[in-house]
PDB file of C-alpha atoms in Angstrom:
ATOM      1  CA  UNK A   2      -0.019  -0.020  -0.039  1.00  0.00           C
ATOM      2  CA  UNK A   3       1.435   3.802  -0.683  1.00  0.00           C
ATOM      3  CA  UNK A   4       1.283   5.969   1.231  1.00  0.00           C
ATOM      4  CA  UNK A   5      -1.054   9.010   0.465  1.00  0.00           C
ATOM      5  CA  UNK A   6       1.625  11.492   1.767  1.00  0.00           C
ATOM      6  CA  UNK A   7       4.751  11.352  -0.254  1.00  0.00           C
ATOM      7  CA  UNK A   8       2.766  11.536  -3.028  1.00  0.00           C
ATOM      8  CA  UNK A   9       0.882  14.971  -1.964  1.00  0.00           C
ATOM      9  CA  UNK A  10       4.356  16.330  -1.231  1.00  0.00           C
ATOM     10  CA  UNK A  11       5.324  15.499  -5.146  1.00  0.00           C
ATOM     11  CA  UNK A  12       1.953  17.545  -5.905  1.00  0.00           C
ATOM     12  CA  UNK A  13       2.684  20.481  -3.735  1.00  0.00           C
ATOM     13  CA  UNK A  14       6.078  21.497  -4.598  1.00  0.00           C
ATOM     14  CA  UNK A  15       5.660  24.462  -1.601  1.00  0.00           C
ATOM     15  CA  UNK A  16       3.637  24.100   1.371  1.00  0.00           C
ATOM     16  CA  UNK A  17       0.475  26.867   1.424  1.00  0.00           C
ATOM     17  CA  UNK A  18       0.416  28.113   4.785  1.00  0.00           C
ATOM     18  CA  UNK A  19      -3.184  29.821   4.517  1.00  0.00           C
ATOM     19  CA  UNK A  20      -2.275  33.166   4.941  1.00  0.00           C
ATOM     20  CA  UNK A  21      -2.127  36.102   1.708  1.00  0.00           C
ATOM     21  CA  UNK A  22       1.872  36.755  -0.011  1.00  0.00           C
ATOM     22  CA  UNK A  23       2.688  40.605   0.882  1.00  0.00           C
ATOM     23  CA  UNK A  24       2.052  41.226  -2.975  1.00  0.00           C
ATOM     24  CA  UNK A  25      -0.984  39.993  -2.900  1.00  0.00           C
ATOM     25  CA  UNK A  26      -2.166  42.445   0.350  1.00  0.00           C
ATOM     26  CA  UNK A  27      -0.529  44.945  -1.373  1.00  0.00           C
ATOM     27  CA  UNK A  28      -3.297  44.066  -4.465  1.00  0.00           C
ATOM     28  CA  UNK A  29      -6.368  43.802  -2.239  1.00  0.00           C
ATOM     29  CA  UNK A  30      -5.292  47.569  -0.176  1.00  0.00           C
ATOM     30  CA  UNK A  31      -4.578  49.022  -4.175  1.00  0.00           C
ATOM     31  CA  UNK A  32      -8.374  47.405  -4.994  1.00  0.00           C
ATOM     32  CA  UNK A  33     -10.133  48.820  -1.454  1.00  0.00           C
ATOM     33  CA  UNK A  34     -11.602  51.979  -3.139  1.00  0.00           C
ATOM     34  CA  UNK A  35     -13.350  49.788  -5.530  1.00  0.00           C
ATOM     35  CA  UNK A  36     -13.898  47.003  -3.210  1.00  0.00           C
ATOM     36  CA  UNK A  37     -15.711  49.205  -0.777  1.00  0.00           C
ATOM     37  CA  UNK A  38     -17.605  51.501  -3.752  1.00  0.00           C
ATOM     38  CA  UNK A  39     -19.063  47.604  -4.631  1.00  0.00           C
ATOM     39  CA  UNK A  40     -20.338  46.999  -1.439  1.00  0.00           C
ATOM     40  CA  UNK A  41     -21.756  50.443  -1.059  1.00  0.00           C
ATOM     41  CA  UNK A  42     -23.618  49.525  -4.741  1.00  0.00           C
ATOM     42  CA  UNK A  43     -24.853  46.266  -3.702  1.00  0.00           C
ATOM     43  CA  UNK A  44     -26.073  47.563  -0.373  1.00  0.00           C
ATOM     44  CA  UNK A  45     -28.221  50.096  -2.141  1.00  0.00           C
ATOM     45  CA  UNK A  46     -29.186  47.778  -4.256  1.00  0.00           C
ATOM     46  CA  UNK A  47     -30.178  44.977  -1.488  1.00  0.00           C
ATOM     47  CA  UNK A  48     -32.655  47.394   0.364  1.00  0.00           C
ATOM     48  CA  UNK A  49     -34.705  47.919  -2.798  1.00  0.00           C
ATOM     49  CA  UNK A  50     -35.593  44.373  -3.802  1.00  0.00           C
ATOM     50  CA  UNK A  51     -38.498  43.752  -1.744  1.00  0.00           C
ATOM     51  CA  UNK A  52     -39.762  46.952  -2.658  1.00  0.00           C
ATOM     52  CA  UNK A  53     -40.375  49.864  -5.000  1.00  0.00           C
ATOM     53  CA  UNK A  54     -37.589  52.454  -4.918  1.00  0.00           C
ATOM     54  CA  UNK A  55     -38.040  55.846  -3.893  1.00  0.00           C
ATOM     55  CA  UNK A  56     -36.989  59.089  -5.876  1.00  0.00           C
ATOM     56  CA  UNK A  57     -34.473  58.550  -2.662  1.00  0.00           C
ATOM     57  CA  UNK A  58     -33.434  55.206  -3.453  1.00  0.00           C
ATOM     58  CA  UNK A  59     -32.922  55.510  -7.291  1.00  0.00           C
ATOM     59  CA  UNK A  60     -30.469  58.807  -5.927  1.00  0.00           C
ATOM     60  CA  UNK A  61     -28.485  56.822  -3.839  1.00  0.00           C
ATOM     61  CA  UNK A  62     -28.121  54.049  -6.333  1.00  0.00           C
ATOM     62  CA  UNK A  63     -27.258  56.500  -8.989  1.00  0.00           C
ATOM     63  CA  UNK A  64     -24.792  57.602  -6.349  1.00  0.00           C
ATOM     64  CA  UNK A  65     -22.928  55.018  -5.355  1.00  0.00           C
ATOM     65  CA  UNK A  66     -23.114  53.746  -9.466  1.00  0.00           C
ATOM     66  CA  UNK A  67     -20.838  56.860  -9.766  1.00  0.00           C
ATOM     67  CA  UNK A  68     -18.922  55.668  -7.311  1.00  0.00           C
ATOM     68  CA  UNK A  69     -17.981  52.280  -8.350  1.00  0.00           C
ATOM     69  CA  UNK A  70     -17.527  53.691 -11.891  1.00  0.00           C
ATOM     70  CA  UNK A  71     -15.120  56.863 -10.792  1.00  0.00           C
ATOM     71  CA  UNK A  72     -13.036  54.103  -8.562  1.00  0.00           C
ATOM     72  CA  UNK A  73     -12.569  51.664 -11.409  1.00  0.00           C
ATOM     73  CA  UNK A  74     -11.409  54.800 -13.837  1.00  0.00           C
ATOM     74  CA  UNK A  75      -8.731  55.967 -10.788  1.00  0.00           C
ATOM     75  CA  UNK A  76      -7.736  52.313 -10.315  1.00  0.00           C
ATOM     76  CA  UNK A  77      -7.225  51.509 -14.346  1.00  0.00           C
ATOM     77  CA  UNK A  78      -5.261  54.782 -13.952  1.00  0.00           C
ATOM     78  CA  UNK A  79      -3.379  54.076 -11.081  1.00  0.00           C
ATOM     79  CA  UNK A  80      -2.270  50.144 -12.815  1.00  0.00           C
ATOM     80  CA  UNK A  81      -1.789  52.459 -16.300  1.00  0.00           C
ATOM     81  CA  UNK A  82       0.814  54.928 -14.835  1.00  0.00           C
ATOM     82  CA  UNK A  83       2.391  52.087 -12.756  1.00  0.00           C
ATOM     83  CA  UNK A  84       2.606  50.215 -15.992  1.00  0.00           C
ATOM     84  CA  UNK A  85       4.167  53.584 -18.140  1.00  0.00           C
ATOM     85  CA  UNK A  86       6.150  53.595 -15.281  1.00  0.00           C
ATOM     86  CA  UNK A  87       7.760  50.246 -15.039  1.00  0.00           C
ATOM     87  CA  UNK A  88       8.233  50.099 -18.930  1.00  0.00           C
ATOM     88  CA  UNK A  89      10.186  53.193 -19.478  1.00  0.00           C
ATOM     89  CA  UNK A  90       7.466  55.524 -21.282  1.00  0.00           C
ATOM     90  CA  UNK A  91       7.083  55.680 -24.457  1.00  0.00           C
ATOM     91  CA  UNK A  92      10.018  55.506 -26.867  1.00  0.00           C
TER      92      UNK A  92
END
């Protein structure tokens, strides 16, 4: 009978400790404004699931949607700037 542990050691080259790496934590922190904006939009939409949205609800959803778009724009611009800086810019 073969040992399963011996076979598993070959499959997993590095042990997984269950914690995110520093690079993963940095990526999460960079995306945090977008994540929070998405959560606010979902909260605004969830509040109107079981009832007809009022004008205030519609404004809240529009405002949250604009925040999501702005956060996406900022994240995209920040990523594009970092990529251009790393690649050396225009030739």
